PDB file of C-alpha atoms in Angstrom:
ATOM      1  CA  MET A  17      52.059 -19.064 -37.027  1.00 66.00           C
ATOM      2  CA  SER A  18      50.343 -15.625 -38.525  1.00 90.00           C
ATOM      3  CA  VAL A  19      52.106 -12.602 -38.668  1.00 93.00           C
ATOM      4  CA  LEU A  20      50.683  -9.753 -36.342  1.00 95.00           C
ATOM      5  CA  LEU A  21      53.059  -7.182 -37.561  1.00 96.00           C
ATOM      6  CA  ALA A  22      56.027  -6.886 -40.310  1.00 96.00           C
ATOM      7  CA  PHE A  23      58.380  -4.614 -41.627  1.00 97.00           C
ATOM      8  CA  ASP A  24      59.463  -4.816 -44.951  1.00 97.00           C
ATOM      9  CA  GLN A  25      62.590  -2.906 -45.825  1.00 97.00           C
ATOM     10  CA  VAL A  26      61.601   0.325 -44.252  1.00 97.00           C
ATOM     11  CA  ASP A  27      63.032   3.879 -44.496  1.00 97.00           C
ATOM     12  CA  ALA A  28      61.256   6.165 -42.153  1.00 96.00           C
ATOM     13  CA  TYR A  29      61.508   9.955 -42.088  1.00 95.00           C
ATOM     14  CA  TYR A  30      60.651  12.689 -39.970  1.00 94.00           C
ATOM     15  CA  SER A  31      60.756  15.906 -42.608  1.00 92.00           C
ATOM     16  CA  GLN A  32      63.652  15.251 -44.308  1.00 91.00           C
ATOM     17  CA  ALA A  33      65.672  13.605 -42.121  1.00 94.00           C
ATOM     18  CA  ARG A  34      65.972   9.528 -42.490  1.00 95.00           C
ATOM     19  CA  ILE A  35      66.102   7.639 -39.289  1.00 96.00           C
ATOM     20  CA  LEU A  36      65.398   3.798 -40.194  1.00 96.00           C
ATOM     21  CA  ASN A  37      67.057   2.592 -43.026  1.00 96.00           C
ATOM     22  CA  GLY A  38      65.749  -0.830 -44.515  1.00 96.00           C
ATOM     23  CA  VAL A  39      64.038  -2.254 -41.471  1.00 97.00           C
ATOM     24  CA  SER A  40      62.836  -5.608 -41.547  1.00 97.00           C
ATOM     25  CA  PHE A  41      61.429  -7.642 -38.707  1.00 97.00           C
ATOM     26  CA  GLU A  42      58.457  -9.794 -37.723  1.00 96.00           C
ATOM     27  CA  VAL A  43      56.332 -10.658 -35.063  1.00 97.00           C
ATOM     28  CA  GLY A  44      53.902 -13.822 -35.029  1.00 95.00           C
ATOM     29  CA  ALA A  45      51.265 -14.421 -33.036  1.00 94.00           C
ATOM     30  CA  GLY A  46      51.688 -15.229 -29.345  1.00 93.00           C
ATOM     31  CA  GLU A  47      55.755 -14.531 -29.777  1.00 96.00           C
ATOM     32  CA  ARG A  48      57.857 -12.331 -27.509  1.00 96.00           C
ATOM     33  CA  VAL A  49      60.216 -10.341 -29.367  1.00 97.00           C
ATOM     34  CA  ALA A  50      62.466  -7.870 -28.083  1.00 95.00           C
ATOM     35  CA  ILE A  51      64.039  -4.645 -30.147  1.00 94.00           C
ATOM     36  CA  LEU A  52      67.393  -3.754 -28.425  1.00 92.00           C
ATOM     37  CA  GLY A  53      70.110  -1.141 -29.031  1.00 88.00           C
ATOM     38  CA  ARG A  54      71.360   1.891 -27.380  1.00 85.00           C
ATOM     39  CA  ASN A  55      69.409   5.498 -27.056  1.00 84.00           C
ATOM     40  CA  GLY A  56      69.256   7.392 -30.691  1.00 84.00           C
ATOM     41  CA  VAL A  57      69.364   4.199 -32.884  1.00 89.00           C
ATOM     42  CA  GLY A  58      65.731   4.337 -33.859  1.00 90.00           C
ATOM     43  CA  LYS A  59      63.510   2.341 -31.628  1.00 92.00           C
ATOM     44  CA  THR A  60      61.631   4.462 -30.751  1.00 91.00           C
ATOM     45  CA  THR A  61      60.983   5.700 -34.543  1.00 95.00           C
ATOM     46  CA  VAL A  62      59.917   1.951 -35.311  1.00 96.00           C
ATOM     47  CA  VAL A  63      56.755   2.813 -32.800  1.00 94.00           C
ATOM     48  CA  ASN A  64      56.096   6.372 -34.383  1.00 94.00           C
ATOM     49  CA  THR A  65      56.358   4.857 -38.222  1.00 96.00           C
ATOM     50  CA  LEU A  66      53.421   2.354 -36.704  1.00 94.00           C
ATOM     51  CA  CYS A  67      51.734   5.235 -35.415  1.00 92.00           C
ATOM     52  CA  GLY A  68      51.668   7.290 -38.230  1.00 92.00           C
ATOM     53  CA  ILE A  69      53.820   9.683 -36.775  1.00 94.00           C
ATOM     54  CA  ALA A  70      57.007   9.112 -39.131  1.00 95.00           C
ATOM     55  CA  ASP A  71      56.704   9.227 -42.726  1.00 95.00           C
ATOM     56  CA  ILE A  72      57.682   6.112 -44.949  1.00 96.00           C
ATOM     57  CA  HIS A  73      59.470   6.883 -48.211  1.00 96.00           C
ATOM     58  CA  ALA A  74      60.265   3.320 -48.834  1.00 96.00           C
ATOM     59  CA  GLY A  75      59.096  -0.299 -47.769  1.00 96.00           C
ATOM     60  CA  ALA A  76      55.823  -0.936 -46.163  1.00 96.00           C
ATOM     61  CA  ILE A  77      54.177  -2.473 -42.763  1.00 96.00           C
ATOM     62  CA  LYS A  78      52.108  -5.462 -43.107  1.00 95.00           C
ATOM     63  CA  LEU A  79      49.542  -5.506 -40.878  1.00 92.00           C
ATOM     64  CA  GLY A  80      46.922  -8.415 -41.048  1.00 81.00           C
ATOM     65  CA  GLY A  81      48.147  -9.394 -44.567  1.00 84.00           C
ATOM     66  CA  LYS A  82      47.907  -6.237 -46.237  1.00 90.00           C
ATOM     67  CA  ARG A  83      50.825  -3.730 -47.177  1.00 94.00           C
ATOM     68  CA  TYR A  84      50.703  -0.310 -45.948  1.00 95.00           C
ATOM     69  CA  THR A  85      52.918   2.582 -47.374  1.00 93.00           C
ATOM     70  CA  ASP A  86      50.970   5.312 -45.915  1.00 90.00           C
ATOM     71  CA  VAL A  87      50.018   4.627 -42.160  1.00 91.00           C
ATOM     72  CA  PRO A  88      46.911   6.284 -40.428  1.00 91.00           C
ATOM     73  CA  HIS A  89      47.563   7.103 -36.658  1.00 89.00           C
ATOM     74  CA  TYR A  90      44.324   4.712 -36.043  1.00 89.00           C
ATOM     75  CA  LEU A  91      45.583   1.578 -38.019  1.00 91.00           C
ATOM     76  CA  ALA A  92      47.736   0.009 -35.195  1.00 91.00           C
ATOM     77  CA  ALA A  93      44.391   0.200 -33.109  1.00 89.00           C
ATOM     78  CA  ARG A  94      41.684  -1.118 -35.658  1.00 89.00           C
ATOM     79  CA  SER A  95      44.802  -3.866 -36.579  1.00 91.00           C
ATOM     80  CA  GLY A  96      44.627  -5.287 -33.002  1.00 93.00           C
ATOM     81  CA  ILE A  97      47.770  -3.747 -31.618  1.00 95.00           C
ATOM     82  CA  ALA A  98      48.421  -1.654 -28.411  1.00 95.00           C
ATOM     83  CA  ILE A  99      51.163   0.540 -27.730  1.00 93.00           C
ATOM     84  CA  VAL A 100      52.443   1.740 -24.263  1.00 92.00           C
ATOM     85  CA  LEU A 101      54.449   5.028 -25.059  1.00 86.00           C
ATOM     86  CA  GLN A 102      57.620   5.833 -24.135  1.00 81.00           C
ATOM     87  CA  GLY A 103      57.022   8.270 -21.089  1.00 76.00           C
ATOM     88  CA  ARG A 104      53.271   6.388 -20.773  1.00 73.00           C
ATOM     89  CA  GLY A 105      51.085   9.116 -22.224  1.00 79.00           C
ATOM     90  CA  ILE A 106      48.727   9.388 -19.204  1.00 86.00           C
ATOM     91  CA  ILE A 107      45.990  12.182 -20.307  1.00 84.00           C
ATOM     92  CA  PRO A 108      46.366  14.567 -17.244  1.00 84.00           C
ATOM     93  CA  ASN A 109      42.800  16.283 -16.843  1.00 86.00           C
ATOM     94  CA  LEU A 110      41.519  12.684 -16.854  1.00 91.00           C
ATOM     95  CA  THR A 111      40.779  10.378 -14.002  1.00 93.00           C
ATOM     96  CA  ILE A 112      42.668   7.128 -13.821  1.00 93.00           C
ATOM     97  CA  GLU A 113      38.960   5.090 -14.877  1.00 94.00           C
ATOM     98  CA  GLU A 114      38.689   7.638 -17.874  1.00 93.00           C
ATOM     99  CA  ASN A 115      42.181   7.064 -18.919  1.00 92.00           C
ATOM    100  CA  LEU A 116      41.359   3.359 -18.677  1.00 94.00           C
ATOM    101  CA  MET A 117      38.346   3.538 -21.063  1.00 93.00           C
ATOM    102  CA  LEU A 118      39.951   5.482 -23.638  1.00 91.00           C
ATOM    103  CA  GLY A 119      41.886   1.999 -24.282  1.00 90.00           C
ATOM    104  CA  GLY A 120      38.544   0.457 -24.418  1.00 87.00           C
ATOM    105  CA  ALA A 121      37.242   2.821 -27.289  1.00 84.00           C
ATOM    106  CA  VAL A 122      38.048   0.422 -30.261  1.00 84.00           C
ATOM    107  CA  ASP A 123      35.849  -1.992 -28.645  1.00 80.00           C
ATOM    108  CA  ARG A 124      37.167  -5.200 -29.550  1.00 87.00           C
ATOM    109  CA  PRO A 125      36.303  -8.326 -27.669  1.00 87.00           C
ATOM    110  CA  GLY A 126      37.899 -10.082 -25.063  1.00 86.00           C
ATOM    111  CA  ARG A 127      39.245 -10.581 -21.386  1.00 88.00           C
ATOM    112  CA  TRP A 128      40.328  -7.255 -20.557  1.00 93.00           C
ATOM    113  CA  ASN A 129      37.376  -4.666 -18.964  1.00 94.00           C
ATOM    114  CA  LEU A 130      37.551  -2.414 -16.227  1.00 95.00           C
ATOM    115  CA  ASP A 131      37.038  -5.247 -13.379  1.00 94.00           C
ATOM    116  CA  THR A 132      39.842  -7.411 -15.188  1.00 93.00           C
ATOM    117  CA  VAL A 133      42.111  -4.567 -15.234  1.00 94.00           C
ATOM    118  CA  TYR A 134      41.344  -3.819 -11.584  1.00 95.00           C
ATOM    119  CA  GLU A 135      41.385  -7.415 -10.495  1.00 92.00           C
ATOM    120  CA  LEU A 136      45.302  -7.067 -12.102  1.00 89.00           C
ATOM    121  CA  PHE A 137      46.069  -3.982 -10.560  1.00 92.00           C
ATOM    122  CA  PRO A 138      44.373  -3.235  -7.669  1.00 93.00           C
ATOM    123  CA  ILE A 139      45.776   0.029  -7.081  1.00 93.00           C
ATOM    124  CA  LEU A 140      43.760   1.580  -9.638  1.00 94.00           C
ATOM    125  CA  GLY A 141      40.667   0.407  -8.922  1.00 94.00           C
ATOM    126  CA  GLU A 142      41.053   1.694  -5.244  1.00 93.00           C
ATOM    127  CA  ARG A 143      41.925   5.122  -6.982  1.00 93.00           C
ATOM    128  CA  ARG A 144      39.870   5.072  -9.901  1.00 91.00           C
ATOM    129  CA  ARG A 145      38.369   8.433  -9.488  1.00 94.00           C
ATOM    130  CA  ASN A 146      41.559  10.097  -9.116  1.00 90.00           C
ATOM    131  CA  PRO A 147      43.558  12.095 -11.787  1.00 88.00           C
ATOM    132  CA  GLY A 148      45.868   9.774 -13.761  1.00 85.00           C
ATOM    133  CA  LEU A 149      48.869  11.761 -12.830  1.00 84.00           C
ATOM    134  CA  GLY A 150      48.284  11.258  -9.189  1.00 83.00           C
ATOM    135  CA  LEU A 151      49.776   8.134  -8.791  1.00 84.00           C
ATOM    136  CA  SER A 152      53.530   7.341  -8.801  1.00 87.00           C
ATOM    137  CA  GLY A 153      55.907   6.522 -11.685  1.00 85.00           C
ATOM    138  CA  GLY A 154      55.279   2.820 -10.963  1.00 86.00           C
ATOM    139  CA  GLN A 155      51.332   3.343 -10.854  1.00 88.00           C
ATOM    140  CA  GLN A 156      51.373   5.470 -13.731  1.00 89.00           C
ATOM    141  CA  GLN A 157      53.131   2.137 -16.236  1.00 88.00           C
ATOM    142  CA  MET A 158      50.277   0.342 -14.495  1.00 89.00           C
ATOM    143  CA  LEU A 159      47.625   2.684 -15.828  1.00 92.00           C
ATOM    144  CA  ALA A 160      49.404   3.074 -19.183  1.00 92.00           C
ATOM    145  CA  ILE A 161      49.433  -0.986 -19.270  1.00 92.00           C
ATOM    146  CA  GLY A 162      46.138  -1.345 -18.131  1.00 93.00           C
ATOM    147  CA  ARG A 163      44.717   1.235 -20.451  1.00 94.00           C
ATOM    148  CA  ALA A 164      46.507  -0.629 -23.614  1.00 94.00           C
ATOM    149  CA  LEU A 165      45.117  -4.203 -22.012  1.00 95.00           C
ATOM    150  CA  MET A 166      41.609  -2.407 -22.392  1.00 94.00           C
ATOM    151  CA  ALA A 167      41.964  -2.392 -26.161  1.00 94.00           C
ATOM    152  CA  ASN A 168      42.090  -6.519 -26.082  1.00 95.00           C
ATOM    153  CA  PRO A 169      45.089  -6.566 -28.551  1.00 95.00           C
ATOM    154  CA  GLU A 170      46.594  -9.411 -30.075  1.00 95.00           C
ATOM    155  CA  LEU A 171      50.023  -7.476 -30.089  1.00 96.00           C
ATOM    156  CA  LEU A 172      51.300  -5.657 -26.760  1.00 96.00           C
ATOM    157  CA  VAL A 173      54.328  -3.316 -28.125  1.00 96.00           C
ATOM    158  CA  LEU A 174      55.945  -1.533 -25.082  1.00 95.00           C
ATOM    159  CA  ASP A 175      58.435   0.947 -25.675  1.00 92.00           C
ATOM    160  CA  GLU A 176      60.793   1.258 -22.912  1.00 90.00           C
ATOM    161  CA  PRO A 177      58.479   0.185 -20.095  1.00 91.00           C
ATOM    162  CA  SER A 178      61.083  -0.003 -17.149  1.00 88.00           C
ATOM    163  CA  GLU A 179      62.356   3.568 -17.839  1.00 85.00           C
ATOM    164  CA  GLY A 180      62.659   5.477 -14.359  1.00 82.00           C
ATOM    165  CA  LEU A 181      61.662   2.733 -12.111  1.00 84.00           C
ATOM    166  CA  ALA A 182      62.659   0.968  -9.444  1.00 87.00           C
ATOM    167  CA  PRO A 183      64.504  -2.788  -9.504  1.00 89.00           C
ATOM    168  CA  VAL A 184      61.343  -4.197  -7.722  1.00 89.00           C
ATOM    169  CA  ILE A 185      58.603  -2.427 -10.048  1.00 87.00           C
ATOM    170  CA  ILE A 186      60.483  -3.612 -13.081  1.00 89.00           C
ATOM    171  CA  ASP A 187      60.273  -7.455 -11.476  1.00 90.00           C
ATOM    172  CA  GLU A 188      56.671  -6.823 -11.264  1.00 89.00           C
ATOM    173  CA  LEU A 189      56.611  -6.064 -14.729  1.00 90.00           C
ATOM    174  CA  ALA A 190      58.268  -8.963 -16.139  1.00 92.00           C
ATOM    175  CA  GLU A 191      55.928 -11.225 -14.203  1.00 91.00           C
ATOM    176  CA  LEU A 192      52.864  -9.244 -15.801  1.00 90.00           C
ATOM    177  CA  PHE A 193      54.029  -9.629 -19.302  1.00 93.00           C
ATOM    178  CA  ARG A 194      54.737 -13.130 -18.938  1.00 91.00           C
ATOM    179  CA  HIS A 195      51.301 -13.540 -17.842  1.00 89.00           C
ATOM    180  CA  VAL A 196      49.678 -11.690 -20.646  1.00 90.00           C
ATOM    181  CA  ALA A 197      51.698 -13.453 -22.983  1.00 92.00           C
ATOM    182  CA  ASP A 198      50.816 -16.797 -21.392  1.00 91.00           C
ATOM    183  CA  GLU A 199      47.081 -15.679 -22.169  1.00 87.00           C
ATOM    184  CA  GLY A 200      48.190 -15.692 -26.024  1.00 89.00           C
ATOM    185  CA  THR A 201      48.722 -11.848 -26.225  1.00 94.00           C
ATOM    186  CA  ALA A 202      51.906 -11.251 -28.409  1.00 96.00           C
ATOM    187  CA  ILE A 203      54.643  -9.142 -26.879  1.00 97.00           C
ATOM    188  CA  MET A 204      56.849  -6.520 -28.920  1.00 97.00           C
ATOM    189  CA  LEU A 205      59.505  -5.296 -25.984  1.00 96.00           C
ATOM    190  CA  ILE A 206      61.540  -1.990 -26.883  1.00 94.00           C
ATOM    191  CA  GLU A 207      63.959  -2.090 -24.092  1.00 89.00           C
ATOM    192  CA  GLN A 208      67.593  -1.642 -22.542  1.00 87.00           C
ATOM    193  CA  ASN A 209      66.990  -3.076 -19.179  1.00 88.00           C
ATOM    194  CA  ILE A 210      68.497  -6.737 -19.694  1.00 89.00           C
ATOM    195  CA  ASN A 211      66.728  -8.498 -16.448  1.00 89.00           C
ATOM    196  CA  LEU A 212      63.805  -7.126 -18.324  1.00 92.00           C
ATOM    197  CA  ILE A 213      64.482  -8.511 -21.715  1.00 93.00           C
ATOM    198  CA  GLN A 214      65.779 -11.846 -20.231  1.00 92.00           C
ATOM    199  CA  ARG A 215      62.868 -12.343 -18.526  1.00 92.00           C
ATOM    200  CA  VAL A 216      60.397 -11.513 -21.225  1.00 94.00           C
ATOM    201  CA  ALA A 217      61.640 -12.225 -24.710  1.00 95.00           C
ATOM    202  CA  ALA A 218      62.375 -14.955 -26.856  1.00 95.00           C
ATOM    203  CA  ARG A 219      63.949 -13.375 -30.167  1.00 95.00           C
ATOM    204  CA  TYR A 220      65.657 -10.498 -30.922  1.00 95.00           C
ATOM    205  CA  TYR A 221      66.405  -7.805 -33.669  1.00 95.00           C
ATOM    206  CA  VAL A 222      69.428  -5.219 -32.768  1.00 92.00           C
ATOM    207  CA  LEU A 223      69.012  -1.894 -34.414  1.00 93.00           C
ATOM    208  CA  SER A 224      72.027   0.017 -34.930  1.00 91.00           C
ATOM    209  CA  LYS A 225      72.229   3.516 -36.661  1.00 90.00           C
ATOM    210  CA  GLY A 226      68.742   2.633 -38.088  1.00 92.00           C
ATOM    211  CA  SER A 227      69.250  -0.426 -39.245  1.00 94.00           C
ATOM    212  CA  VAL A 228      68.705  -4.132 -38.054  1.00 95.00           C
ATOM    213  CA  THR A 229      72.246  -5.468 -37.801  1.00 92.00           C
ATOM    214  CA  GLU A 230      71.524  -8.962 -36.176  1.00 90.00           C
ATOM    215  CA  SER A 231      68.522 -11.467 -34.912  1.00 92.00           C
ATOM    216  CA  GLY A 232      68.624 -14.583 -33.369  1.00 91.00           C
ATOM    217  CA  ASP A 233      67.045 -16.235 -30.359  1.00 92.00           C
ATOM    218  CA  LEU A 234      67.879 -15.646 -26.457  1.00 90.00           C
ATOM    219  CA  ALA A 235      67.906 -18.674 -25.368  1.00 88.00           C
ATOM    220  CA  GLY A 236      71.125 -19.225 -24.409  1.00 80.00           C
ATOM    221  CA  MET A 237      72.531 -15.929 -25.007  1.00 82.00           C
ATOM    222  CA  THR A 238      74.923 -14.302 -21.695  1.00 84.00           C
ATOM    223  CA  THR A 239      74.388 -11.601 -19.830  1.00 85.00           C
ATOM    224  CA  GLN A 240      77.062  -9.820 -21.329  1.00 85.00           C
ATOM    225  CA  GLN A 241      76.510 -10.668 -25.104  1.00 82.00           C
ATOM    226  CA  LEU A 242      72.920  -8.886 -24.694  1.00 81.00           C
ATOM    227  CA  GLN A 243      75.083  -6.333 -23.048  1.00 83.00           C
ATOM    228  CA  ASP A 244      77.192  -5.663 -26.099  1.00 78.00           C
ATOM    229  CA  HIS A 245      73.916  -6.001 -28.293  1.00 73.00           C
ATOM    230  CA  ILE A 246      72.399  -3.224 -26.660  1.00 74.00           C
ATOM    231  CA  THR A 247      75.637  -0.779 -26.406  1.00 69.00           C
ATOM    232  CA  ILE A 248      76.312  -1.510 -30.618  1.00 61.00           C
TER     233      ILE A 248
END
């Protein structure tokens, strides 16, 4: 199994504030991995480090067999990684279709294009000419996911995708993520919703105070054990 993404003893900072302290984890091709932890422990900083927003002061990120200590904003996309940001990141002055087309700007080959995304999310096709922010919260999350899939990624990174969504929508997302994973796309799920974690992920890492404190398989883990990991 090839490794798509690895953090190797990463210390990550915003200015002079250290958020990640020696963080190490990896996601291999086709894997479904969850990053667990309560609010404020550094989960989103993992994403921001991958995006070049947080600075690496020690350690490195490994992508495509190469080590990077200075991460430009475009590196993840060029390396076959698509990210669904917390808060969705819909561009307000663009239509639904224009938002989707942004995801295809990296021009990677694969099955995902406007037609296949509209097949997956018919509501987006019906409203393709409407503003992206004219959708409900759940529909905006569909748009954010569809835009990420348009990049035909090897790894799909999801930062708190259930945030603010009704349970029925979360159930739909779980089925969607399993469908995407079954077609060969690896998933890195940063999440606190236990139902979504249990239905999507196979392995986990726990972040606490900016460090990885535990890792393992989710198989056989009880809901209470998982809850305990999230509240560390």
